[in-house]
Amino acid sequence: MKVLRSRLFDRKMKEQQARLEEIGGEKREIAFGSQIRSYVLQPYQMIKDHRTKMEVGDVNRVLGGDLDGFIKTYLMQKSSGTLGAAAAPEED
């Protein structure tokens, strides 16, 4: 009975892990050059999202936590299938 329970538990854990990997989507290696956004504070101020090509000039607002524009642009491009293909309009 103990062997059967352990095998059922292992099987259930493998199924759960497979579901989590399916839901998790694409994973990229954490390395130099794989960043999502660039923050430039000197000599000019700009934040650029590399996935959506969106650029924002008001860095204080973004550094203060206002990421809604980036999130909305990402979700809109992902849902339309144009993620990374077209440049988004600059938001000030």
PDB file of C-alpha atoms in Angstrom:
ATOM      1  CA  MET A   1       0.000   0.000   0.000  1.00  0.00           C
ATOM      2  CA  LYS A   2       2.850   2.404   0.803  1.00  0.00           C
ATOM      3  CA  VAL A   3       4.463   1.764  -2.574  1.00  0.00           C
ATOM      4  CA  LEU A   4       1.167   2.329  -4.363  1.00  0.00           C
ATOM      5  CA  ARG A   5       0.575   5.590  -2.475  1.00  0.00           C
ATOM      6  CA  SER A   6       4.075   6.859  -3.255  1.00  0.00           C
ATOM      7  CA  ARG A   7       3.670   6.036  -6.960  1.00  0.00           C
ATOM      8  CA  LEU A   8       0.297   7.785  -7.102  1.00  0.00           C
ATOM      9  CA  PHE A   9       1.785  10.782  -5.323  1.00  0.00           C
ATOM     10  CA  ASP A  10       4.713  10.914  -7.794  1.00  0.00           C
ATOM     11  CA  ARG A  11       2.343  10.678 -10.734  1.00  0.00           C
ATOM     12  CA  LYS A  12       0.133  13.460  -9.356  1.00  0.00           C
ATOM     13  CA  MET A  13       3.182  15.695  -8.773  1.00  0.00           C
ATOM     14  CA  LYS A  14       4.419  15.134 -12.354  1.00  0.00           C
ATOM     15  CA  GLU A  15       0.985  15.998 -13.753  1.00  0.00           C
ATOM     16  CA  GLN A  16       0.854  19.140 -11.632  1.00  0.00           C
ATOM     17  CA  GLN A  17       4.357  20.175 -12.736  1.00  0.00           C
ATOM     18  CA  ALA A  18       3.430  19.648 -16.387  1.00  0.00           C
ATOM     19  CA  ARG A  19       0.339  21.857 -15.931  1.00  0.00           C
ATOM     20  CA  LEU A  20       2.407  24.592 -14.275  1.00  0.00           C
ATOM     21  CA  GLU A  21       4.974  24.529 -17.102  1.00  0.00           C
ATOM     22  CA  GLU A  22       2.164  24.773 -19.658  1.00  0.00           C
ATOM     23  CA  ILE A  23       0.617  27.760 -17.872  1.00  0.00           C
ATOM     24  CA  GLY A  24       3.977  29.447 -17.205  1.00  0.00           C
ATOM     25  CA  GLY A  25       4.741  30.070 -20.848  1.00  0.00           C
ATOM     26  CA  GLU A  26       8.139  30.733 -22.376  1.00  0.00           C
ATOM     27  CA  LYS A  27      11.058  31.094 -19.974  1.00  0.00           C
ATOM     28  CA  ARG A  28      14.240  32.873 -21.013  1.00  0.00           C
ATOM     29  CA  GLU A  29      17.684  32.623 -19.548  1.00  0.00           C
ATOM     30  CA  ILE A  30      18.589  35.473 -17.226  1.00  0.00           C
ATOM     31  CA  ALA A  31      21.596  37.006 -18.948  1.00  0.00           C
ATOM     32  CA  PHE A  32      23.008  40.324 -20.055  1.00  0.00           C
ATOM     33  CA  GLY A  33      20.952  41.716 -22.897  1.00  0.00           C
ATOM     34  CA  SER A  34      17.716  39.929 -21.989  1.00  0.00           C
ATOM     35  CA  GLN A  35      16.223  42.829 -20.045  1.00  0.00           C
ATOM     36  CA  ILE A  36      12.627  43.904 -20.502  1.00  0.00           C
ATOM     37  CA  ARG A  37      13.136  47.642 -20.029  1.00  0.00           C
ATOM     38  CA  SER A  38      15.989  50.147 -20.226  1.00  0.00           C
ATOM     39  CA  TYR A  39      16.076  53.087 -17.823  1.00  0.00           C
ATOM     40  CA  VAL A  40      18.179  56.016 -19.065  1.00  0.00           C
ATOM     41  CA  LEU A  41      18.505  58.837 -16.532  1.00  0.00           C
ATOM     42  CA  GLN A  42      21.558  60.739 -17.817  1.00  0.00           C
ATOM     43  CA  PRO A  43      22.172  62.765 -20.058  1.00  0.00           C
ATOM     44  CA  TYR A  44      18.469  62.593 -21.042  1.00  0.00           C
ATOM     45  CA  GLN A  45      15.570  60.770 -19.425  1.00  0.00           C
ATOM     46  CA  MET A  46      13.759  57.903 -21.112  1.00  0.00           C
ATOM     47  CA  ILE A  47      12.406  54.460 -20.326  1.00  0.00           C
ATOM     48  CA  LYS A  48      12.016  51.988 -23.185  1.00  0.00           C
ATOM     49  CA  ASP A  49      10.196  48.658 -23.089  1.00  0.00           C
ATOM     50  CA  HIS A  50      12.092  46.346 -25.454  1.00  0.00           C
ATOM     51  CA  ARG A  51       9.193  43.926 -25.950  1.00  0.00           C
ATOM     52  CA  THR A  52       6.652  46.526 -27.089  1.00  0.00           C
ATOM     53  CA  LYS A  53       9.018  49.289 -28.299  1.00  0.00           C
ATOM     54  CA  MET A  54       7.119  51.756 -26.052  1.00  0.00           C
ATOM     55  CA  GLU A  55       9.119  54.760 -24.820  1.00  0.00           C
ATOM     56  CA  VAL A  56       8.240  57.088 -21.940  1.00  0.00           C
ATOM     57  CA  GLY A  57       9.957  60.381 -21.154  1.00  0.00           C
ATOM     58  CA  ASP A  58       8.485  60.910 -17.656  1.00  0.00           C
ATOM     59  CA  VAL A  59      10.854  58.649 -15.694  1.00  0.00           C
ATOM     60  CA  ASN A  60       9.775  59.960 -12.284  1.00  0.00           C
ATOM     61  CA  ARG A  61       6.226  58.748 -12.875  1.00  0.00           C
ATOM     62  CA  VAL A  62       7.417  55.281 -13.935  1.00  0.00           C
ATOM     63  CA  LEU A  63       9.974  54.999 -11.133  1.00  0.00           C
ATOM     64  CA  GLY A  64       7.154  55.980  -8.780  1.00  0.00           C
ATOM     65  CA  GLY A  65       5.272  52.834  -9.816  1.00  0.00           C
ATOM     66  CA  ASP A  66       3.071  53.896 -12.731  1.00  0.00           C
ATOM     67  CA  LEU A  67       3.561  50.889 -15.026  1.00  0.00           C
ATOM     68  CA  ASP A  68      -0.016  50.824 -16.338  1.00  0.00           C
ATOM     69  CA  GLY A  69       0.970  52.133 -19.780  1.00  0.00           C
ATOM     70  CA  PHE A  70       3.568  49.393 -20.228  1.00  0.00           C
ATOM     71  CA  ILE A  71       1.182  46.697 -19.015  1.00  0.00           C
ATOM     72  CA  LYS A  72      -1.678  47.872 -21.240  1.00  0.00           C
ATOM     73  CA  THR A  73       0.562  48.116 -24.324  1.00  0.00           C
ATOM     74  CA  TYR A  74       2.004  44.641 -23.677  1.00  0.00           C
ATOM     75  CA  LEU A  75      -1.431  43.050 -23.227  1.00  0.00           C
ATOM     76  CA  MET A  76      -2.884  44.812 -26.275  1.00  0.00           C
ATOM     77  CA  GLN A  77       0.006  43.738 -28.521  1.00  0.00           C
ATOM     78  CA  LYS A  78      -0.012  40.199 -27.135  1.00  0.00           C
ATOM     79  CA  SER A  79      -3.750  39.795 -27.707  1.00  0.00           C
ATOM     80  CA  SER A  80      -3.531  41.167 -31.252  1.00  0.00           C
ATOM     81  CA  GLY A  81      -0.488  39.048 -32.115  1.00  0.00           C
ATOM     82  CA  THR A  82       1.756  42.035 -32.876  1.00  0.00           C
ATOM     83  CA  LEU A  83       4.006  41.811 -29.806  1.00  0.00           C
ATOM     84  CA  GLY A  84       7.432  43.130 -30.843  1.00  0.00           C
ATOM     85  CA  ALA A  85       6.360  43.793 -34.422  1.00  0.00           C
ATOM     86  CA  ALA A  86       5.126  47.388 -34.315  1.00  0.00           C
ATOM     87  CA  ALA A  87       6.249  50.480 -32.447  1.00  0.00           C
ATOM     88  CA  ALA A  88       3.828  51.958 -29.948  1.00  0.00           C
ATOM     89  CA  PRO A  89       3.225  55.709 -29.848  1.00  0.00           C
ATOM     90  CA  GLU A  90       5.401  57.638 -27.430  1.00  0.00           C
ATOM     91  CA  GLU A  91       3.661  58.518 -24.180  1.00  0.00           C
ATOM     92  CA  ASP A  92       4.620  61.654 -22.241  1.00  0.00           C
TER      93      ASP A  92
END
